[in-house]
mmCIF file with all atom_site columns, C-alpha atoms in Angstrom:
data_model
loop_
_atom_site.group_PDB
_atom_site.id
_atom_site.type_symbol
_atom_site.label_atom_id
_atom_site.label_alt_id
_atom_site.label_comp_id
_atom_site.label_asym_id
_atom_site.label_entity_id
_atom_site.label_seq_id
_atom_site.pdbx_PDB_ins_code
_atom_site.Cartn_x
_atom_site.Cartn_y
_atom_site.Cartn_z
_atom_site.occupancy
_atom_site.B_iso_or_equiv
_atom_site.pdbx_formal_charge
_atom_site.auth_seq_id
_atom_site.auth_comp_id
_atom_site.auth_asym_id
_atom_site.auth_atom_id
_atom_site.pdbx_PDB_model_num
ATOM 1   C CA . MET A 1 1   ? -6.478  -6.261  -29.119 1.00 41.00 ? 1   MET A CA 1
ATOM 2   C CA . VAL A 1 2   ? -4.397  -7.377  -31.915 1.00 40.00 ? 2   VAL A CA 1
ATOM 3   C CA . ILE A 1 3   ? -3.062  -4.629  -34.382 1.00 43.00 ? 3   ILE A CA 1
ATOM 4   C CA . ARG A 1 4   ? -1.732  -5.876  -37.743 1.00 45.00 ? 4   ARG A CA 1
ATOM 5   C CA . GLY A 1 5   ? 0.148   -3.637  -40.067 1.00 45.00 ? 5   GLY A CA 1
ATOM 6   C CA . VAL A 1 6   ? 2.250   -3.520  -43.039 1.00 46.00 ? 6   VAL A CA 1
ATOM 7   C CA . GLY A 1 7   ? 5.629   -1.537  -42.861 1.00 46.00 ? 7   GLY A CA 1
ATOM 8   C CA . ARG A 1 8   ? 7.677   -0.095  -45.726 1.00 46.00 ? 8   ARG A CA 1
ATOM 9   C CA . LEU A 1 9   ? 9.798   -1.908  -48.223 1.00 47.00 ? 9   LEU A CA 1
ATOM 10  C CA . CYS A 1 10  ? 13.403  -2.027  -46.920 1.00 49.00 ? 10  CYS A CA 1
ATOM 11  C CA . SER A 1 11  ? 16.177  -3.337  -49.130 1.00 51.00 ? 11  SER A CA 1
ATOM 12  C CA . GLY A 1 12  ? 13.463  -5.287  -51.213 1.00 53.00 ? 12  GLY A CA 1
ATOM 13  C CA . VAL A 1 13  ? 12.002  -6.904  -48.377 1.00 53.00 ? 13  VAL A CA 1
ATOM 14  C CA . LEU A 1 14  ? 8.438   -6.214  -47.019 1.00 52.00 ? 14  LEU A CA 1
ATOM 15  C CA . ILE A 1 15  ? 8.516   -5.656  -43.347 1.00 52.00 ? 15  ILE A CA 1
ATOM 16  C CA . THR A 1 16  ? 5.269   -6.537  -41.522 1.00 51.00 ? 16  THR A CA 1
ATOM 17  C CA . TYR A 1 17  ? 4.417   -6.069  -37.941 1.00 52.00 ? 17  TYR A CA 1
ATOM 18  C CA . LYS A 1 18  ? 2.053   -7.368  -35.389 1.00 52.00 ? 18  LYS A CA 1
ATOM 19  C CA . ARG A 1 19  ? 1.518   -5.583  -32.107 1.00 55.00 ? 19  ARG A CA 1
ATOM 20  C CA . ILE A 1 20  ? -0.405  -7.178  -29.360 1.00 50.00 ? 20  ILE A CA 1
ATOM 21  C CA . ARG A 1 21  ? -1.964  -5.001  -26.739 1.00 52.00 ? 21  ARG A CA 1
ATOM 22  C CA . TYR A 1 22  ? -3.065  -6.535  -23.430 1.00 50.00 ? 22  TYR A CA 1
ATOM 23  C CA . CYS A 1 23  ? -5.516  -5.037  -21.004 1.00 53.00 ? 23  CYS A CA 1
ATOM 24  C CA . GLU A 1 24  ? -3.320  -4.267  -17.950 1.00 60.00 ? 24  GLU A CA 1
ATOM 25  C CA . VAL A 1 25  ? -4.696  -4.169  -14.574 1.00 67.00 ? 25  VAL A CA 1
ATOM 26  C CA . MET A 1 26  ? -2.430  -2.760  -12.010 1.00 74.00 ? 26  MET A CA 1
ATOM 27  C CA . PRO A 1 27  ? -2.078  -4.626  -8.756  1.00 85.00 ? 27  PRO A CA 1
ATOM 28  C CA . GLU A 1 28  ? -3.749  -2.998  -5.619  1.00 93.00 ? 28  GLU A CA 1
ATOM 29  C CA . ILE A 1 29  ? -2.037  -2.708  -2.301  1.00 96.00 ? 29  ILE A CA 1
ATOM 30  C CA . VAL A 1 30  ? -4.803  -2.601  0.280   1.00 96.00 ? 30  VAL A CA 1
ATOM 31  C CA . PHE A 1 31  ? -4.218  -1.387  3.888   1.00 97.00 ? 31  PHE A CA 1
ATOM 32  C CA . ASP A 1 32  ? -6.982  -1.966  6.570   1.00 96.00 ? 32  ASP A CA 1
ATOM 33  C CA . ALA A 1 33  ? -6.185  0.309   9.493   1.00 96.00 ? 33  ALA A CA 1
ATOM 34  C CA . LEU A 1 34  ? -8.026  1.061   12.735  1.00 94.00 ? 34  LEU A CA 1
ATOM 35  C CA . VAL A 1 35  ? -8.101  4.885   12.829  1.00 95.00 ? 35  VAL A CA 1
ATOM 36  C CA . PRO A 1 36  ? -9.739  7.301   15.235  1.00 94.00 ? 36  PRO A CA 1
ATOM 37  C CA . GLU A 1 37  ? -12.742 9.091   13.581  1.00 93.00 ? 37  GLU A CA 1
ATOM 38  C CA . ALA A 1 38  ? -11.378 12.634  13.865  1.00 94.00 ? 38  ALA A CA 1
ATOM 39  C CA . GLU A 1 39  ? -7.951  11.561  12.322  1.00 95.00 ? 39  GLU A CA 1
ATOM 40  C CA . ILE A 1 40  ? -9.176  10.037  9.155   1.00 95.00 ? 40  ILE A CA 1
ATOM 41  C CA . PRO A 1 41  ? -9.016  13.145  7.074   1.00 95.00 ? 41  PRO A CA 1
ATOM 42  C CA . ALA A 1 42  ? -5.562  14.147  8.080   1.00 96.00 ? 42  ALA A CA 1
ATOM 43  C CA . LEU A 1 43  ? -4.100  10.609  7.592   1.00 96.00 ? 43  LEU A CA 1
ATOM 44  C CA . TYR A 1 44  ? -5.859  10.288  4.095   1.00 96.00 ? 44  TYR A CA 1
ATOM 45  C CA . GLN A 1 45  ? -4.236  13.596  3.308   1.00 96.00 ? 45  GLN A CA 1
ATOM 46  C CA . ARG A 1 46  ? -0.862  12.209  4.269   1.00 96.00 ? 46  ARG A CA 1
ATOM 47  C CA . PHE A 1 47  ? -1.551  9.190   2.093   1.00 97.00 ? 47  PHE A CA 1
ATOM 48  C CA . GLU A 1 48  ? -2.344  11.511  -0.870  1.00 96.00 ? 48  GLU A CA 1
ATOM 49  C CA . GLN A 1 49  ? 0.652   13.468  -0.538  1.00 97.00 ? 49  GLN A CA 1
ATOM 50  C CA . LEU A 1 50  ? 2.900   10.490  -0.323  1.00 96.00 ? 50  LEU A CA 1
ATOM 51  C CA . ALA A 1 51  ? 1.073   8.895   -3.349  1.00 95.00 ? 51  ALA A CA 1
ATOM 52  C CA . ALA A 1 52  ? 1.477   12.095  -5.313  1.00 94.00 ? 52  ALA A CA 1
ATOM 53  C CA . ALA A 1 53  ? 5.413   12.090  -4.564  1.00 95.00 ? 53  ALA A CA 1
ATOM 54  C CA . MET A 1 54  ? 5.610   8.506   -5.653  1.00 94.00 ? 54  MET A CA 1
ATOM 55  C CA . HIS A 1 55  ? 3.591   8.967   -8.761  1.00 92.00 ? 55  HIS A CA 1
ATOM 56  C CA . VAL A 1 56  ? 0.826   6.178   -7.605  1.00 93.00 ? 56  VAL A CA 1
ATOM 57  C CA . THR A 1 57  ? -2.773  6.647   -6.953  1.00 93.00 ? 57  THR A CA 1
ATOM 58  C CA . VAL A 1 58  ? -4.674  6.090   -3.631  1.00 95.00 ? 58  VAL A CA 1
ATOM 59  C CA . SER A 1 59  ? -8.155  5.988   -2.733  1.00 94.00 ? 59  SER A CA 1
ATOM 60  C CA . VAL A 1 60  ? -9.912  5.623   0.753   1.00 94.00 ? 60  VAL A CA 1
ATOM 61  C CA . SER A 1 61  ? -12.958 3.828   1.955   1.00 93.00 ? 61  SER A CA 1
ATOM 62  C CA . ASP A 1 62  ? -14.288 4.312   5.495   1.00 84.00 ? 62  ASP A CA 1
ATOM 63  C CA . GLU A 1 63  ? -17.215 2.003   5.030   1.00 88.00 ? 63  GLU A CA 1
ATOM 64  C CA . VAL A 1 64  ? -15.205 -1.193  5.183   1.00 91.00 ? 64  VAL A CA 1
ATOM 65  C CA . THR A 1 65  ? -16.365 -4.816  6.122   1.00 90.00 ? 65  THR A CA 1
ATOM 66  C CA . VAL A 1 66  ? -13.536 -6.908  7.480   1.00 93.00 ? 66  VAL A CA 1
ATOM 67  C CA . THR A 1 67  ? -13.811 -10.280 9.198   1.00 93.00 ? 67  THR A CA 1
ATOM 68  C CA . GLU A 1 68  ? -14.424 -10.356 13.003  1.00 93.00 ? 68  GLU A CA 1
ATOM 69  C CA . ASP A 1 69  ? -11.083 -12.036 13.543  1.00 94.00 ? 69  ASP A CA 1
ATOM 70  C CA . VAL A 1 70  ? -9.291  -9.271  11.541  1.00 93.00 ? 70  VAL A CA 1
ATOM 71  C CA . GLU A 1 71  ? -10.963 -6.450  13.464  1.00 91.00 ? 71  GLU A CA 1
ATOM 72  C CA . ARG A 1 72  ? -10.296 -8.251  16.816  1.00 91.00 ? 72  ARG A CA 1
ATOM 73  C CA . GLN A 1 73  ? -6.732  -8.535  16.157  1.00 92.00 ? 73  GLN A CA 1
ATOM 74  C CA . LEU A 1 74  ? -6.362  -4.853  15.245  1.00 92.00 ? 74  LEU A CA 1
ATOM 75  C CA . ARG A 1 75  ? -8.274  -3.927  18.388  1.00 90.00 ? 75  ARG A CA 1
ATOM 76  C CA . GLU A 1 76  ? -5.992  -6.116  20.520  1.00 89.00 ? 76  GLU A CA 1
ATOM 77  C CA . GLN A 1 77  ? -2.871  -4.083  19.549  1.00 87.00 ? 77  GLN A CA 1
ATOM 78  C CA . LEU A 1 78  ? -4.444  -1.175  21.421  1.00 86.00 ? 78  LEU A CA 1
ATOM 79  C CA . GLU A 1 79  ? -4.165  -0.745  25.042  1.00 78.00 ? 79  GLU A CA 1
ATOM 80  C CA . ASP A 1 80  ? -7.670  0.637   25.379  1.00 78.00 ? 80  ASP A CA 1
ATOM 81  C CA . GLU A 1 81  ? -11.041 -0.455  23.774  1.00 70.00 ? 81  GLU A CA 1
ATOM 82  C CA . ALA A 1 82  ? -10.899 2.562   21.478  1.00 74.00 ? 82  ALA A CA 1
ATOM 83  C CA . PRO A 1 83  ? -14.575 2.730   20.564  1.00 82.00 ? 83  PRO A CA 1
ATOM 84  C CA . ASP A 1 84  ? -13.958 5.840   18.634  1.00 89.00 ? 84  ASP A CA 1
ATOM 85  C CA . ARG A 1 85  ? -11.936 4.076   15.932  1.00 92.00 ? 85  ARG A CA 1
ATOM 86  C CA . ARG A 1 86  ? -12.998 2.274   12.885  1.00 92.00 ? 86  ARG A CA 1
ATOM 87  C CA . VAL A 1 87  ? -11.497 0.300   10.014  1.00 94.00 ? 87  VAL A CA 1
ATOM 88  C CA . VAL A 1 88  ? -10.499 2.417   7.060   1.00 96.00 ? 88  VAL A CA 1
ATOM 89  C CA . ARG A 1 89  ? -9.252  1.043   3.796   1.00 96.00 ? 89  ARG A CA 1
ATOM 90  C CA . PHE A 1 90  ? -6.525  2.698   1.869   1.00 96.00 ? 90  PHE A CA 1
ATOM 91  C CA . SER A 1 91  ? -5.960  1.123   -1.741  1.00 96.00 ? 91  SER A CA 1
ATOM 92  C CA . ILE A 1 92  ? -2.794  2.054   -3.477  1.00 96.00 ? 92  ILE A CA 1
ATOM 93  C CA . HIS A 1 93  ? -2.508  1.394   -7.226  1.00 93.00 ? 93  HIS A CA 1
ATOM 94  C CA . ALA A 1 94  ? 1.170   1.036   -8.117  1.00 87.00 ? 94  ALA A CA 1
ATOM 95  C CA . ALA A 1 95  ? 2.724   -0.244  -11.499 1.00 81.00 ? 95  ALA A CA 1
ATOM 96  C CA . SER A 1 96  ? 6.025   -1.459  -9.991  1.00 78.00 ? 96  SER A CA 1
ATOM 97  C CA . ASN A 1 97  ? 7.920   -2.413  -6.865  1.00 87.00 ? 97  ASN A CA 1
ATOM 98  C CA . LEU A 1 98  ? 4.952   -3.449  -4.723  1.00 91.00 ? 98  LEU A CA 1
ATOM 99  C CA . ASN A 1 99  ? 7.192   -4.374  -1.715  1.00 91.00 ? 99  ASN A CA 1
ATOM 100 C CA . GLN A 1 100 ? 8.939   -0.972  -1.514  1.00 93.00 ? 100 GLN A CA 1
ATOM 101 C CA . THR A 1 101 ? 5.725   0.898   -2.053  1.00 94.00 ? 101 THR A CA 1
ATOM 102 C CA . ALA A 1 102 ? 3.860   -1.069  0.548   1.00 94.00 ? 102 ALA A CA 1
ATOM 103 C CA . MET A 1 103 ? 6.850   -0.522  3.090   1.00 93.00 ? 103 MET A CA 1
ATOM 104 C CA . THR A 1 104 ? 6.895   3.142   2.325   1.00 94.00 ? 104 THR A CA 1
ATOM 105 C CA . PHE A 1 105 ? 3.185   3.485   3.072   1.00 95.00 ? 105 PHE A CA 1
ATOM 106 C CA . ALA A 1 106 ? 3.266   1.517   6.205   1.00 93.00 ? 106 ALA A CA 1
ATOM 107 C CA . ARG A 1 107 ? 5.518   4.121   7.512   1.00 91.00 ? 107 ARG A CA 1
ATOM 108 C CA . LEU A 1 108 ? 2.691   6.450   7.792   1.00 94.00 ? 108 LEU A CA 1
ATOM 109 C CA . LEU A 1 109 ? 0.760   3.894   10.114  1.00 93.00 ? 109 LEU A CA 1
ATOM 110 C CA . THR A 1 110 ? 3.650   2.955   12.405  1.00 88.00 ? 110 THR A CA 1
ATOM 111 C CA . PRO A 1 111 ? 5.916   5.306   14.430  1.00 83.00 ? 111 PRO A CA 1
ATOM 112 C CA . HIS A 1 112 ? 9.733   5.620   13.926  1.00 81.00 ? 112 HIS A CA 1
ATOM 113 C CA . ALA A 1 113 ? 11.761  3.508   16.255  1.00 78.00 ? 113 ALA A CA 1
ATOM 114 C CA . ASP A 1 114 ? 15.048  4.733   17.563  1.00 81.00 ? 114 ASP A CA 1
ATOM 115 C CA . LEU A 1 115 ? 17.484  2.002   17.118  1.00 79.00 ? 115 LEU A CA 1
ATOM 116 C CA . PRO A 1 116 ? 21.004  1.963   18.722  1.00 81.00 ? 116 PRO A CA 1
ATOM 117 C CA . PRO A 1 117 ? 24.057  2.291   16.318  1.00 82.00 ? 117 PRO A CA 1
ATOM 118 C CA . GLU A 1 118 ? 25.738  -0.891  17.686  1.00 83.00 ? 118 GLU A CA 1
ATOM 119 C CA . PRO A 1 119 ? 24.810  -3.992  15.612  1.00 81.00 ? 119 PRO A CA 1
ATOM 120 C CA . THR A 1 120 ? 25.191  -6.225  18.822  1.00 83.00 ? 120 THR A CA 1
ATOM 121 C CA . ALA A 1 121 ? 22.372  -4.176  20.503  1.00 77.00 ? 121 ALA A CA 1
ATOM 122 C CA . LEU A 1 122 ? 20.064  -5.015  17.705  1.00 77.00 ? 122 LEU A CA 1
ATOM 123 C CA . GLU A 1 123 ? 20.116  -8.742  18.408  1.00 82.00 ? 123 GLU A CA 1
ATOM 124 C CA . ASN A 1 124 ? 17.146  -8.188  20.713  1.00 80.00 ? 124 ASN A CA 1
ATOM 125 C CA . GLU A 1 125 ? 14.890  -6.436  18.160  1.00 75.00 ? 125 GLU A CA 1
ATOM 126 C CA . GLU A 1 126 ? 11.889  -6.914  20.266  1.00 79.00 ? 126 GLU A CA 1
ATOM 127 C CA . ALA A 1 127 ? 13.284  -4.528  22.823  1.00 80.00 ? 127 ALA A CA 1
ATOM 128 C CA . PHE A 1 128 ? 12.950  -1.698  20.204  1.00 79.00 ? 128 PHE A CA 1
ATOM 129 C CA . GLU A 1 129 ? 9.607   -2.483  18.777  1.00 78.00 ? 129 GLU A CA 1
ATOM 130 C CA . VAL A 1 130 ? 7.055   0.479   18.993  1.00 78.00 ? 130 VAL A CA 1
ATOM 131 C CA . ALA A 1 131 ? 3.268   0.026   18.813  1.00 77.00 ? 131 ALA A CA 1
ATOM 132 C CA . ALA A 1 132 ? 1.487   1.022   15.832  1.00 80.00 ? 132 ALA A CA 1
ATOM 133 C CA . VAL A 1 133 ? -0.173  4.474   15.854  1.00 86.00 ? 133 VAL A CA 1
ATOM 134 C CA . TYR A 1 134 ? -2.925  2.798   13.721  1.00 93.00 ? 134 TYR A CA 1
ATOM 135 C CA . PRO A 1 135 ? -3.080  -0.834  13.820  1.00 94.00 ? 135 PRO A CA 1
ATOM 136 C CA . TRP A 1 136 ? -3.050  -2.221  10.300  1.00 94.00 ? 136 TRP A CA 1
ATOM 137 C CA . THR A 1 137 ? -3.096  -5.166  7.950   1.00 95.00 ? 137 THR A CA 1
ATOM 138 C CA . VAL A 1 138 ? -1.871  -5.157  4.372   1.00 95.00 ? 138 VAL A CA 1
ATOM 139 C CA . VAL A 1 139 ? -2.546  -7.372  1.400   1.00 94.00 ? 139 VAL A CA 1
ATOM 140 C CA . ILE A 1 140 ? -1.638  -7.246  -2.345  1.00 92.00 ? 140 ILE A CA 1
ATOM 141 C CA . VAL A 1 141 ? -4.367  -7.801  -4.553  1.00 90.00 ? 141 VAL A CA 1
ATOM 142 C CA . PRO A 1 142 ? -3.235  -8.903  -8.202  1.00 83.00 ? 142 PRO A CA 1
#
């Protein structure tokens, strides 16, 4: 939408302005996570609380269709078959700093790893990796 207008006379010069408004679509951070059926409401509540604190919006969909490869990869991260788990999609609408927002929400899906204070001990990062509580994938949709 283009809005044109005429300003006021300023020092004998007529000032005009043109303001262009663009339809802005916020990017979406989409997490697909493999969650036990009974834990979906509590996890969604945690997403909502974090979204409110970060001034972003979140929605959830538990009727998600993902490719067989994605679901297989998520299930492979679990030690058991976990038949009671299903893929749940959390969509976060954020206006800025997508990386930081995505990393912050990812903490809800991944447990905290206790890291040693010595930098040399961190050279073998794989030794400190902890399996995700809820296996997940993330994608940014422009």
